[in-house]
């Protein structure tokens, strides 16, 4: 990297840094060149990744303060992300994180080079990344840090002089958090072969499943293969401006729960704000409605064409990710059959550890099927909650419908096909069950969805309806 004393080259770099910090290019040109010696060195960065480590300590302190207060559902104060979760599996040194060639992988490669003290190579890689993807603001900020490190020690990510950083303190703070989220997600991987606990059982007809971990700003894509779910991809993602756990319309929070993709929207059907497209979710689901939660239009979508990614908490409640990554997901998943679990923090388990629960829930649902096929109303109604509802029908009206179906023989010898069981906990244990209901001597039938909850320790159905 000879010729770093060239003001012409640093002027171009200054404009890149200006994009990241949101200040004028001439000011940053002055900051990056006036005090930069021709024979600069990086000796002041004596600790590997000192900037990242310092930012992480600062971030953790802020998070601990936030954990001491619980924002109300209508709070207008942004919810600080919880303290970095404990490692999922074996924590890998950054030097062992592979570069997969993606923009995120290339950025992590820059961090790795910084950690190894290879500053000139890191600067060259950062410069190339910003040239290739000029709207990747975190890459711009990292490039700016490497330029500014020529003139001053860096104590934190985005460590511009206070006269500059004060003008964009909120944005720099968001980019710091984004950097920490990306690094942690790639260092702390889920245990090999593990899946989110919510995925109890999925049929072969469900080809993919998605899980979102709000605490890690991460979306995980699974493929349902012959030997079960396999994690095939994961990406950085943004959630609501005020955090997770949506309650009311306009609260700028992302819902927590079990949902399904309902449709697929192409860019031609949307404004540029949604980027490469969108996957609408069925929020509010029946459990949300039961608790009085309101709102609509919760999607997994892309970002405007002038952006590469959004900060960790920047949407009005949706889940947003980079356009190339969203397109890769949209090209794979199918509406109506693809579940999406959104959690504050995902709990990962080995599939075999769930076999006992899986068998127990299968037996429970089989018991419901046998009771329904028998036409024994007293036995069948034991499976339903007194607070059951299905559309405008309460339990009494539902009983009348079941009795009529039993009387006409429509409920005899029903078979369950393509059973999907998703578990959840929200004030109580919950279960979302989807299946095809096929009568004897028939080849097709309706698709039903049931919502179960535990009441006095027993599983009860509080909603049942046809979805297709």
Short mmCIF file of C-alpha atoms in Angstrom, two decimals:
data_model
loop_
_atom_site.label_atom_id
_atom_site.label_comp_id
_atom_site.label_asym_id
_atom_site.label_seq_id
_atom_site.Cartn_x
_atom_site.Cartn_y
_atom_site.Cartn_z
CA UNK A 1 0.00 0.00 0.00
CA UNK A 2 2.65 2.49 -0.98
CA UNK A 3 1.78 6.09 -1.43
CA UNK A 4 -0.53 6.50 1.59
CA UNK A 5 0.71 10.06 1.82
CA UNK A 6 -1.21 10.85 -1.35
CA UNK A 7 -3.88 13.44 -0.57
CA UNK A 8 -5.75 12.55 -3.74
CA UNK A 9 -6.29 8.98 -2.55
CA UNK A 10 -7.27 10.09 0.95
CA UNK A 11 -9.77 12.58 -0.41
CA UNK A 12 -11.63 9.70 -2.07
CA UNK A 13 -11.50 7.79 1.22
CA UNK A 14 -12.78 10.80 3.09
CA UNK A 15 -15.92 10.81 0.99
CA UNK A 16 -16.48 7.14 1.85
CA UNK A 17 -16.14 7.88 5.55
CA UNK A 18 -18.57 10.76 5.22
CA UNK A 19 -21.23 8.33 4.02
CA UNK A 20 -20.81 6.29 7.20
CA UNK A 21 -20.75 9.18 9.64
CA UNK A 22 -23.30 11.42 8.00
CA UNK A 23 -21.06 14.50 7.95
CA UNK A 24 -19.63 16.52 5.10
CA UNK A 25 -16.82 15.08 3.03
CA UNK A 26 -14.60 18.19 3.29
CA UNK A 27 -14.59 17.99 7.10
CA UNK A 28 -13.55 14.33 7.05
CA UNK A 29 -11.03 15.00 4.32
CA UNK A 30 -9.40 17.48 6.66
CA UNK A 31 -9.55 15.03 9.58
CA UNK A 32 -8.09 12.14 7.60
CA UNK A 33 -5.28 14.04 5.91
CA UNK A 34 -4.11 17.04 7.90
CA UNK A 35 -2.34 15.04 10.62
CA UNK A 36 -1.58 11.83 8.71
CA UNK A 37 2.20 11.29 8.44
CA UNK A 38 3.58 9.82 5.25
CA UNK A 39 5.27 6.98 7.15
CA UNK A 40 2.38 6.05 9.42
CA UNK A 41 2.23 2.92 11.54
CA UNK A 42 -0.36 0.96 13.56
CA UNK A 43 1.72 0.53 16.71
CA UNK A 44 -0.92 2.30 18.81
CA UNK A 45 -3.30 -0.61 18.16
CA UNK A 46 -1.40 -3.00 20.44
CA UNK A 47 -4.37 -5.16 21.45
CA UNK A 48 -6.13 -7.30 18.82
CA UNK A 49 -9.60 -5.98 18.11
CA UNK A 50 -9.26 -3.40 20.86
CA UNK A 51 -11.91 -1.24 19.27
CA UNK A 52 -14.45 -4.05 19.17
CA UNK A 53 -13.70 -5.20 22.72
CA UNK A 54 -14.02 -1.68 24.09
CA UNK A 55 -17.33 -1.20 22.33
CA UNK A 56 -18.58 -4.53 23.65
CA UNK A 57 -17.80 -3.52 27.24
CA UNK A 58 -19.56 -0.21 26.74
CA UNK A 59 -22.55 -1.91 25.14
CA UNK A 60 -22.86 -4.52 27.91
CA UNK A 61 -22.94 -1.79 30.55
CA UNK A 62 -25.78 -0.04 28.75
CA UNK A 63 -27.66 -3.30 28.40
CA UNK A 64 -27.34 -4.09 32.12
CA UNK A 65 -28.92 -0.74 32.95
CA UNK A 66 -31.73 -1.43 30.51
CA UNK A 67 -32.44 -4.84 32.08
CA UNK A 68 -33.28 -3.10 35.34
CA UNK A 69 -36.36 -1.50 33.81
CA UNK A 70 -39.22 -3.03 31.86
CA UNK A 71 -40.59 -0.73 29.13
CA UNK A 72 -44.36 -0.59 28.87
CA UNK A 73 -46.10 -1.81 25.73
CA UNK A 74 -46.68 1.76 24.65
CA UNK A 75 -43.24 3.05 25.61
CA UNK A 76 -41.63 5.39 23.12
CA UNK A 77 -38.16 4.68 24.47
CA UNK A 78 -36.11 2.30 22.31
CA UNK A 79 -35.56 -1.03 23.98
CA UNK A 80 -31.84 -1.64 24.37
CA UNK A 81 -30.99 -5.10 23.13
CA UNK A 82 -30.31 -7.51 26.01
CA UNK A 83 -26.76 -8.24 27.03
CA UNK A 84 -24.98 -10.50 24.57
CA UNK A 85 -26.41 -14.00 25.11
CA UNK A 86 -24.15 -16.81 26.31
CA UNK A 87 -22.32 -18.76 23.60
CA UNK A 88 -24.53 -21.20 21.69
CA UNK A 89 -21.86 -23.78 21.11
CA UNK A 90 -18.08 -23.65 21.19
CA UNK A 91 -16.92 -20.07 20.81
CA UNK A 92 -14.56 -19.73 17.86
CA UNK A 93 -11.72 -17.23 17.73
CA UNK A 94 -12.34 -14.68 15.02
CA UNK A 95 -9.29 -16.08 13.23
CA UNK A 96 -11.21 -19.34 12.69
CA UNK A 97 -14.31 -17.73 11.21
CA UNK A 98 -14.26 -18.55 7.47
CA UNK A 99 -14.73 -15.92 4.81
CA UNK A 100 -17.62 -17.17 2.67
CA UNK A 101 -17.19 -14.37 0.15
CA UNK A 102 -20.39 -12.58 1.19
CA UNK A 103 -20.21 -8.89 2.15
CA UNK A 104 -20.54 -9.93 5.80
CA UNK A 105 -17.83 -12.55 5.40
CA UNK A 106 -15.53 -10.02 3.79
CA UNK A 107 -16.14 -7.54 6.62
CA UNK A 108 -15.34 -10.18 9.22
CA UNK A 109 -12.16 -10.92 7.28
CA UNK A 110 -11.18 -7.27 7.78
CA UNK A 111 -11.76 -7.61 11.53
CA UNK A 112 -9.70 -10.81 11.55
CA UNK A 113 -6.81 -9.06 9.83
CA UNK A 114 -7.00 -6.23 12.38
CA UNK A 115 -6.84 -8.82 15.16
CA UNK A 116 -3.72 -10.31 13.58
CA UNK A 117 -2.11 -6.89 13.29
CA UNK A 118 -2.18 -6.97 9.47
CA UNK A 119 -3.36 -3.40 9.20
CA UNK A 120 -2.25 -2.59 5.68
CA UNK A 121 -4.01 -5.68 4.32
CA UNK A 122 -7.09 -4.90 6.42
CA UNK A 123 -7.21 -1.39 5.01
CA UNK A 124 -6.85 -2.68 1.45
CA UNK A 125 -9.65 -5.22 1.97
CA UNK A 126 -11.90 -2.60 3.58
CA UNK A 127 -11.27 -0.19 0.72
CA UNK A 128 -12.15 -2.87 -1.86
CA UNK A 129 -15.31 -3.81 0.06
CA UNK A 130 -16.52 -0.21 0.13
CA UNK A 131 -15.83 0.13 -3.57
CA UNK A 132 -17.74 -3.05 -4.39
CA UNK A 133 -20.66 -2.32 -2.05
CA UNK A 134 -20.68 1.45 -1.44
CA UNK A 135 -23.99 1.37 0.46
CA UNK A 136 -22.70 -1.03 3.14
CA UNK A 137 -22.46 1.58 5.89
CA UNK A 138 -20.80 -0.62 8.51
CA UNK A 139 -18.03 -1.40 6.03
CA UNK A 140 -17.69 2.34 5.41
CA UNK A 141 -17.39 2.95 9.14
CA UNK A 142 -14.72 0.25 9.48
CA UNK A 143 -12.83 1.73 6.58
CA UNK A 144 -13.08 5.13 8.23
CA UNK A 145 -11.72 3.70 11.49
CA UNK A 146 -8.72 2.26 9.68
CA UNK A 147 -8.05 5.63 8.04
CA UNK A 148 -8.46 7.59 11.26
CA UNK A 149 -6.21 5.15 13.12
CA UNK A 150 -3.33 6.72 11.21
CA UNK A 151 -3.68 9.82 13.36
CA UNK A 152 -5.06 8.67 16.74
CA UNK A 153 -5.53 5.60 18.94
CA UNK A 154 -8.95 3.97 18.54
CA UNK A 155 -10.84 3.19 21.73
CA UNK A 156 -14.12 2.09 20.17
CA UNK A 157 -15.75 1.28 16.85
CA UNK A 158 -16.52 4.51 15.00
CA UNK A 159 -13.97 6.43 17.04
CA UNK A 160 -14.05 9.68 15.08
CA UNK A 161 -13.04 12.89 16.88
CA UNK A 162 -15.80 14.12 19.18
CA UNK A 163 -16.34 17.18 17.01
CA UNK A 164 -17.40 14.81 14.25
CA UNK A 165 -18.94 11.85 16.07
CA UNK A 166 -21.22 14.10 18.17
CA UNK A 167 -22.97 15.07 14.95
CA UNK A 168 -23.89 11.45 14.25
CA UNK A 169 -23.68 9.78 17.67
CA UNK A 170 -26.93 7.83 17.32
CA UNK A 171 -26.06 6.43 13.92
CA UNK A 172 -22.55 5.49 15.00
CA UNK A 173 -23.99 3.77 18.05
CA UNK A 174 -26.30 1.73 15.82
CA UNK A 175 -23.40 0.71 13.60
CA UNK A 176 -21.38 -0.34 16.66
CA UNK A 177 -24.19 -2.59 17.75
CA UNK A 178 -24.48 -4.00 14.24
CA UNK A 179 -20.78 -4.83 14.26
CA UNK A 180 -21.07 -6.62 17.60
CA UNK A 181 -24.11 -8.57 16.46
CA UNK A 182 -22.41 -9.74 13.27
CA UNK A 183 -19.20 -10.74 15.04
CA UNK A 184 -20.99 -12.59 17.86
CA UNK A 185 -23.28 -14.47 15.47
CA UNK A 186 -20.35 -15.79 13.44
CA UNK A 187 -18.16 -16.60 16.45
CA UNK A 188 -20.88 -18.25 18.55
CA UNK A 189 -22.52 -20.82 16.32
CA UNK A 190 -25.42 -23.11 17.24
CA UNK A 191 -24.26 -26.63 18.17
CA UNK A 192 -23.85 -28.76 15.07
CA UNK A 193 -27.11 -30.51 14.26
CA UNK A 194 -29.14 -28.55 16.82
CA UNK A 195 -32.50 -26.94 15.99
CA UNK A 196 -34.72 -24.37 17.74
CA UNK A 197 -36.81 -26.02 20.45
CA UNK A 198 -40.06 -24.82 18.85
CA UNK A 199 -39.68 -27.18 15.89
CA UNK A 200 -41.24 -30.33 17.36
CA UNK A 201 -42.31 -31.98 14.10
CA UNK A 202 -42.52 -30.94 10.47
CA UNK A 203 -43.79 -33.12 7.61
CA UNK A 204 -41.86 -33.74 4.41
CA UNK A 205 -44.25 -31.36 2.63
CA UNK A 206 -42.80 -28.51 4.72
CA UNK A 207 -39.54 -28.01 2.87
CA UNK A 208 -38.15 -25.12 4.91
CA UNK A 209 -38.48 -23.40 8.26
CA UNK A 210 -37.25 -20.02 9.53
CA UNK A 211 -36.23 -18.86 12.99
CA UNK A 212 -35.38 -15.30 14.09
CA UNK A 213 -33.29 -14.56 17.19
CA UNK A 214 -33.94 -10.93 18.16
CA UNK A 215 -31.12 -10.87 20.72
CA UNK A 216 -28.58 -11.77 18.04
CA UNK A 217 -30.13 -9.84 15.12
CA UNK A 218 -30.08 -13.11 13.21
CA UNK A 219 -32.40 -15.03 10.90
CA UNK A 220 -31.80 -18.76 10.37
CA UNK A 221 -33.03 -20.80 7.40
CA UNK A 222 -33.53 -24.56 7.74
CA UNK A 223 -34.10 -27.20 5.08
CA UNK A 224 -36.24 -30.22 5.88
CA UNK A 225 -34.26 -33.16 4.57
CA UNK A 226 -34.80 -36.88 4.91
CA UNK A 227 -32.89 -36.92 8.19
CA UNK A 228 -34.66 -33.87 9.66
CA UNK A 229 -34.09 -30.12 9.73
CA UNK A 230 -30.65 -28.88 8.71
CA UNK A 231 -29.41 -25.31 9.12
CA UNK A 232 -28.46 -24.18 5.61
CA UNK A 233 -28.05 -20.41 5.94
CA UNK A 234 -28.20 -17.52 8.38
CA UNK A 235 -28.05 -13.75 7.98
CA UNK A 236 -27.96 -10.51 9.92
CA UNK A 237 -31.47 -9.04 10.31
CA UNK A 238 -33.13 -5.94 11.78
CA UNK A 239 -36.22 -5.80 14.01
CA UNK A 240 -38.51 -3.11 15.43
CA UNK A 241 -37.23 0.27 16.60
CA UNK A 242 -38.52 -0.37 20.12
CA UNK A 243 -37.46 -4.00 20.25
CA UNK A 244 -39.47 -7.20 20.44
CA UNK A 245 -42.85 -8.40 21.76
CA UNK A 246 -45.45 -6.47 19.81
CA UNK A 247 -48.70 -5.65 21.65
CA UNK A 248 -50.55 -2.87 19.85
CA UNK A 249 -50.79 -1.26 16.45
CA UNK A 250 -47.99 1.24 15.87
CA UNK A 251 -45.82 0.28 18.86
CA UNK A 252 -42.83 -0.29 16.53
CA UNK A 253 -42.09 -3.68 18.05
CA UNK A 254 -41.60 -7.04 16.35
CA UNK A 255 -44.00 -9.80 17.44
CA UNK A 256 -42.74 -12.83 19.34
CA UNK A 257 -44.30 -16.19 18.52
CA UNK A 258 -45.02 -18.87 15.92
CA UNK A 259 -46.18 -17.64 12.52
CA UNK A 260 -46.54 -18.79 8.93
CA UNK A 261 -45.65 -17.10 5.65
CA UNK A 262 -48.96 -16.28 3.97
CA UNK A 263 -47.84 -15.03 0.55
CA UNK A 264 -44.96 -13.77 -1.53
CA UNK A 265 -44.69 -10.18 -2.78
CA UNK A 266 -42.36 -9.36 -5.66
CA UNK A 267 -40.54 -6.01 -6.02
CA UNK A 268 -42.92 -5.06 -8.85
CA UNK A 269 -45.79 -5.16 -6.34
CA UNK A 270 -44.04 -2.89 -3.83
CA UNK A 271 -42.25 0.40 -3.45
CA UNK A 272 -38.44 0.54 -3.35
CA UNK A 273 -38.64 0.75 0.46
CA UNK A 274 -39.11 -3.04 0.60
CA UNK A 275 -36.20 -3.83 -1.68
CA UNK A 276 -36.10 -7.34 -3.16
CA UNK A 277 -39.61 -8.23 -1.98
CA UNK A 278 -41.51 -9.36 1.08
CA UNK A 279 -42.91 -12.42 2.85
CA UNK A 280 -46.01 -11.43 4.87
CA UNK A 281 -46.67 -13.29 8.15
CA UNK A 282 -50.00 -14.21 9.74
CA UNK A 283 -49.67 -11.75 12.62
CA UNK A 284 -51.80 -11.46 14.65
CA UNK A 285 -52.27 -15.22 14.97
CA UNK A 286 -55.09 -16.75 17.01
CA UNK A 287 -53.08 -16.60 20.22
CA UNK A 288 -52.28 -12.92 19.64
CA UNK A 289 -55.96 -12.18 19.04
CA UNK A 290 -56.90 -14.03 22.22
CA UNK A 291 -54.61 -11.70 24.18
CA UNK A 292 -55.96 -8.60 22.47
CA UNK A 293 -52.83 -7.87 20.47
CA UNK A 294 -53.39 -5.60 17.50
CA UNK A 295 -51.58 -4.51 14.38
CA UNK A 296 -50.95 -5.94 10.95
CA UNK A 297 -48.52 -5.88 8.05
CA UNK A 298 -45.68 -7.76 9.74
CA UNK A 299 -43.38 -8.91 6.96
CA UNK A 300 -39.92 -10.29 6.33
CA UNK A 301 -38.65 -7.91 3.68
CA UNK A 302 -35.64 -6.26 2.07
CA UNK A 303 -34.19 -2.76 2.24
CA UNK A 304 -34.23 0.27 -0.10
CA UNK A 305 -31.86 0.11 -3.05
CA UNK A 306 -29.67 2.86 -1.60
CA UNK A 307 -28.94 0.75 1.51
CA UNK A 308 -27.20 -2.56 2.09
CA UNK A 309 -28.58 -3.22 5.59
CA UNK A 310 -30.45 -1.46 8.36
CA UNK A 311 -29.41 -1.03 11.97
CA UNK A 312 -30.43 -3.76 14.46
CA UNK A 313 -33.53 -1.88 15.66
CA UNK A 314 -34.86 0.23 12.81
CA UNK A 315 -38.16 -1.16 11.47
CA UNK A 316 -41.76 -0.49 12.44
CA UNK A 317 -42.09 -4.13 13.53
CA UNK A 318 -41.02 -6.13 10.50
CA UNK A 319 -37.88 -8.23 10.05
CA UNK A 320 -35.59 -6.69 7.42
CA UNK A 321 -32.44 -8.04 5.82
CA UNK A 322 -30.12 -7.27 2.91
CA UNK A 323 -31.71 -7.67 -0.50
CA UNK A 324 -29.41 -10.44 -1.83
CA UNK A 325 -29.99 -12.44 1.35
CA UNK A 326 -33.75 -11.92 1.29
CA UNK A 327 -33.89 -13.02 -2.35
CA UNK A 328 -31.98 -16.20 -1.49
CA UNK A 329 -34.65 -17.00 1.11
CA UNK A 330 -37.58 -16.03 -1.12
CA UNK A 331 -36.29 -18.31 -3.88
CA UNK A 332 -36.52 -21.28 -1.51
CA UNK A 333 -39.47 -20.98 0.84
CA UNK A 334 -43.12 -21.68 0.07
CA UNK A 335 -46.04 -19.60 1.37
CA UNK A 336 -48.62 -21.27 3.62
CA UNK A 337 -46.36 -24.19 4.63
CA UNK A 338 -43.23 -22.37 5.89
CA UNK A 339 -43.25 -21.64 9.64
CA UNK A 340 -41.43 -18.62 11.07
CA UNK A 341 -40.52 -18.64 14.77
CA UNK A 342 -39.51 -15.26 16.22
CA UNK A 343 -37.93 -15.35 19.69
CA UNK A 344 -36.21 -12.93 21.98
CA UNK A 345 -33.54 -15.61 22.24
CA UNK A 346 -33.74 -18.98 20.51
CA UNK A 347 -33.28 -22.13 22.58
CA UNK A 348 -31.34 -24.77 20.65
CA UNK A 349 -31.71 -28.51 21.30
CA UNK A 350 -30.57 -31.77 19.78
CA UNK A 351 -33.45 -33.29 17.76
CA UNK A 352 -33.25 -36.58 19.64
CA UNK A 353 -33.70 -34.74 22.93
CA UNK A 354 -37.25 -33.90 21.84
CA UNK A 355 -38.27 -37.44 20.95
CA UNK A 356 -40.15 -37.98 24.21
CA UNK A 357 -42.13 -34.77 23.86
CA UNK A 358 -42.72 -35.44 20.17
CA UNK A 359 -44.15 -38.88 20.92
CA UNK A 360 -46.34 -37.53 23.71
CA UNK A 361 -47.83 -34.79 21.54
CA UNK A 362 -48.41 -37.17 18.65
CA UNK A 363 -50.33 -39.46 21.01
CA UNK A 364 -52.37 -36.49 22.26
CA UNK A 365 -53.37 -35.49 18.73
CA UNK A 366 -54.10 -39.11 17.84
CA UNK A 367 -56.41 -39.26 20.85
CA UNK A 368 -58.28 -36.25 19.50
CA UNK A 369 -58.55 -37.90 16.06
CA UNK A 370 -59.95 -41.14 17.51
CA UNK A 371 -62.50 -39.24 19.61
CA UNK A 372 -63.57 -37.18 16.59
CA UNK A 373 -63.90 -40.27 14.40
CA UNK A 374 -65.95 -42.10 17.04
CA UNK A 375 -68.60 -39.38 17.28
CA UNK A 376 -68.44 -39.50 21.10
CA UNK A 377 -69.15 -35.84 21.92
CA UNK A 378 -68.38 -36.06 25.63
CA UNK A 379 -65.02 -37.65 24.98
CA UNK A 380 -64.23 -35.24 22.15
CA UNK A 381 -65.16 -32.10 24.08
CA UNK A 382 -62.64 -33.04 26.79
CA UNK A 383 -60.00 -31.89 24.32
CA UNK A 384 -61.47 -28.37 24.05
CA UNK A 385 -61.03 -25.35 26.31
CA UNK A 386 -64.14 -23.74 27.84
CA UNK A 387 -62.75 -20.54 26.29
CA UNK A 388 -62.66 -22.09 22.82
CA UNK A 389 -63.60 -19.94 19.83
CA UNK A 390 -63.49 -20.33 16.07
CA UNK A 391 -64.48 -17.21 14.24
CA UNK A 392 -67.88 -16.25 15.63
CA UNK A 393 -68.48 -19.68 17.20
CA UNK A 394 -67.99 -20.32 20.91
CA UNK A 395 -67.70 -23.82 22.42
CA UNK A 396 -71.46 -24.39 22.54
CA UNK A 397 -71.89 -23.52 18.88
CA UNK A 398 -68.81 -25.57 17.98
CA UNK A 399 -70.33 -28.57 19.73
CA UNK A 400 -73.44 -28.25 17.60
CA UNK A 401 -71.31 -28.25 14.44
CA UNK A 402 -69.36 -31.31 15.59
CA UNK A 403 -72.60 -33.12 16.45
CA UNK A 404 -74.03 -32.39 13.01
CA UNK A 405 -70.90 -33.69 11.30
CA UNK A 406 -70.95 -36.83 13.44
CA UNK A 407 -74.63 -37.40 12.62
CA UNK A 408 -74.01 -37.24 8.88
CA UNK A 409 -70.96 -39.51 9.12
CA UNK A 410 -68.57 -36.79 7.91
CA UNK A 411 -66.39 -37.23 10.96
CA UNK A 412 -66.02 -41.01 10.71
CA UNK A 413 -62.59 -42.59 10.25
CA UNK A 414 -60.76 -39.31 9.68
CA UNK A 415 -57.08 -39.53 8.93
CA UNK A 416 -54.40 -36.94 9.68
CA UNK A 417 -51.86 -36.17 6.97
CA UNK A 418 -48.74 -33.97 6.96
CA UNK A 419 -48.78 -33.24 10.69
CA UNK A 420 -46.81 -30.17 11.84
CA UNK A 421 -46.30 -29.40 15.54
CA UNK A 422 -44.72 -26.14 16.72
CA UNK A 423 -44.32 -25.42 20.44
CA UNK A 424 -44.13 -22.06 22.20
CA UNK A 425 -44.35 -20.49 25.64
CA UNK A 426 -46.09 -17.15 26.17
CA UNK A 427 -47.62 -16.86 29.65
CA UNK A 428 -48.44 -20.57 29.25
CA UNK A 429 -47.31 -23.51 27.14
CA UNK A 430 -48.67 -23.31 23.59
CA UNK A 431 -48.79 -25.58 20.57
CA UNK A 432 -49.66 -24.77 16.96
CA UNK A 433 -50.80 -27.90 15.08
CA UNK A 434 -51.42 -27.98 11.32
CA UNK A 435 -52.57 -31.03 9.36
CA UNK A 436 -54.60 -32.31 6.45
CA UNK A 437 -57.90 -33.88 7.51
CA UNK A 438 -58.93 -36.61 5.09
CA UNK A 439 -62.08 -38.72 5.42
CA UNK A 440 -62.18 -42.45 4.76
CA UNK A 441 -62.20 -43.37 1.04
CA UNK A 442 -61.16 -39.81 0.11
CA UNK A 443 -57.83 -38.73 -1.36
CA UNK A 444 -58.01 -35.05 -0.40
CA UNK A 445 -59.46 -32.99 2.39
CA UNK A 446 -59.22 -29.69 4.22
CA UNK A 447 -56.15 -28.25 5.92
CA UNK A 448 -56.80 -27.44 9.56
CA UNK A 449 -54.91 -25.52 12.19
CA UNK A 450 -55.39 -25.87 15.93
CA UNK A 451 -54.02 -23.78 18.77
CA UNK A 452 -53.54 -25.66 22.04
CA UNK A 453 -52.65 -24.35 25.50
CA UNK A 454 -52.21 -25.88 28.92
CA UNK A 455 -55.02 -25.29 31.40
CA UNK A 456 -54.57 -26.77 34.88
CA UNK A 457 -51.74 -28.86 33.48
CA UNK A 458 -53.80 -30.37 30.62
CA UNK A 459 -53.58 -29.58 26.92
CA UNK A 460 -56.75 -27.97 25.55
CA UNK A 461 -57.70 -26.64 22.10
CA UNK A 462 -58.73 -22.98 22.18
CA UNK A 463 -58.96 -22.48 18.41
CA UNK A 464 -59.60 -24.74 15.43
CA UNK A 465 -60.26 -23.70 11.86
CA UNK A 466 -59.84 -24.54 8.20
CA UNK A 467 -57.01 -22.70 6.49
CA UNK A 468 -57.12 -24.36 3.09
#
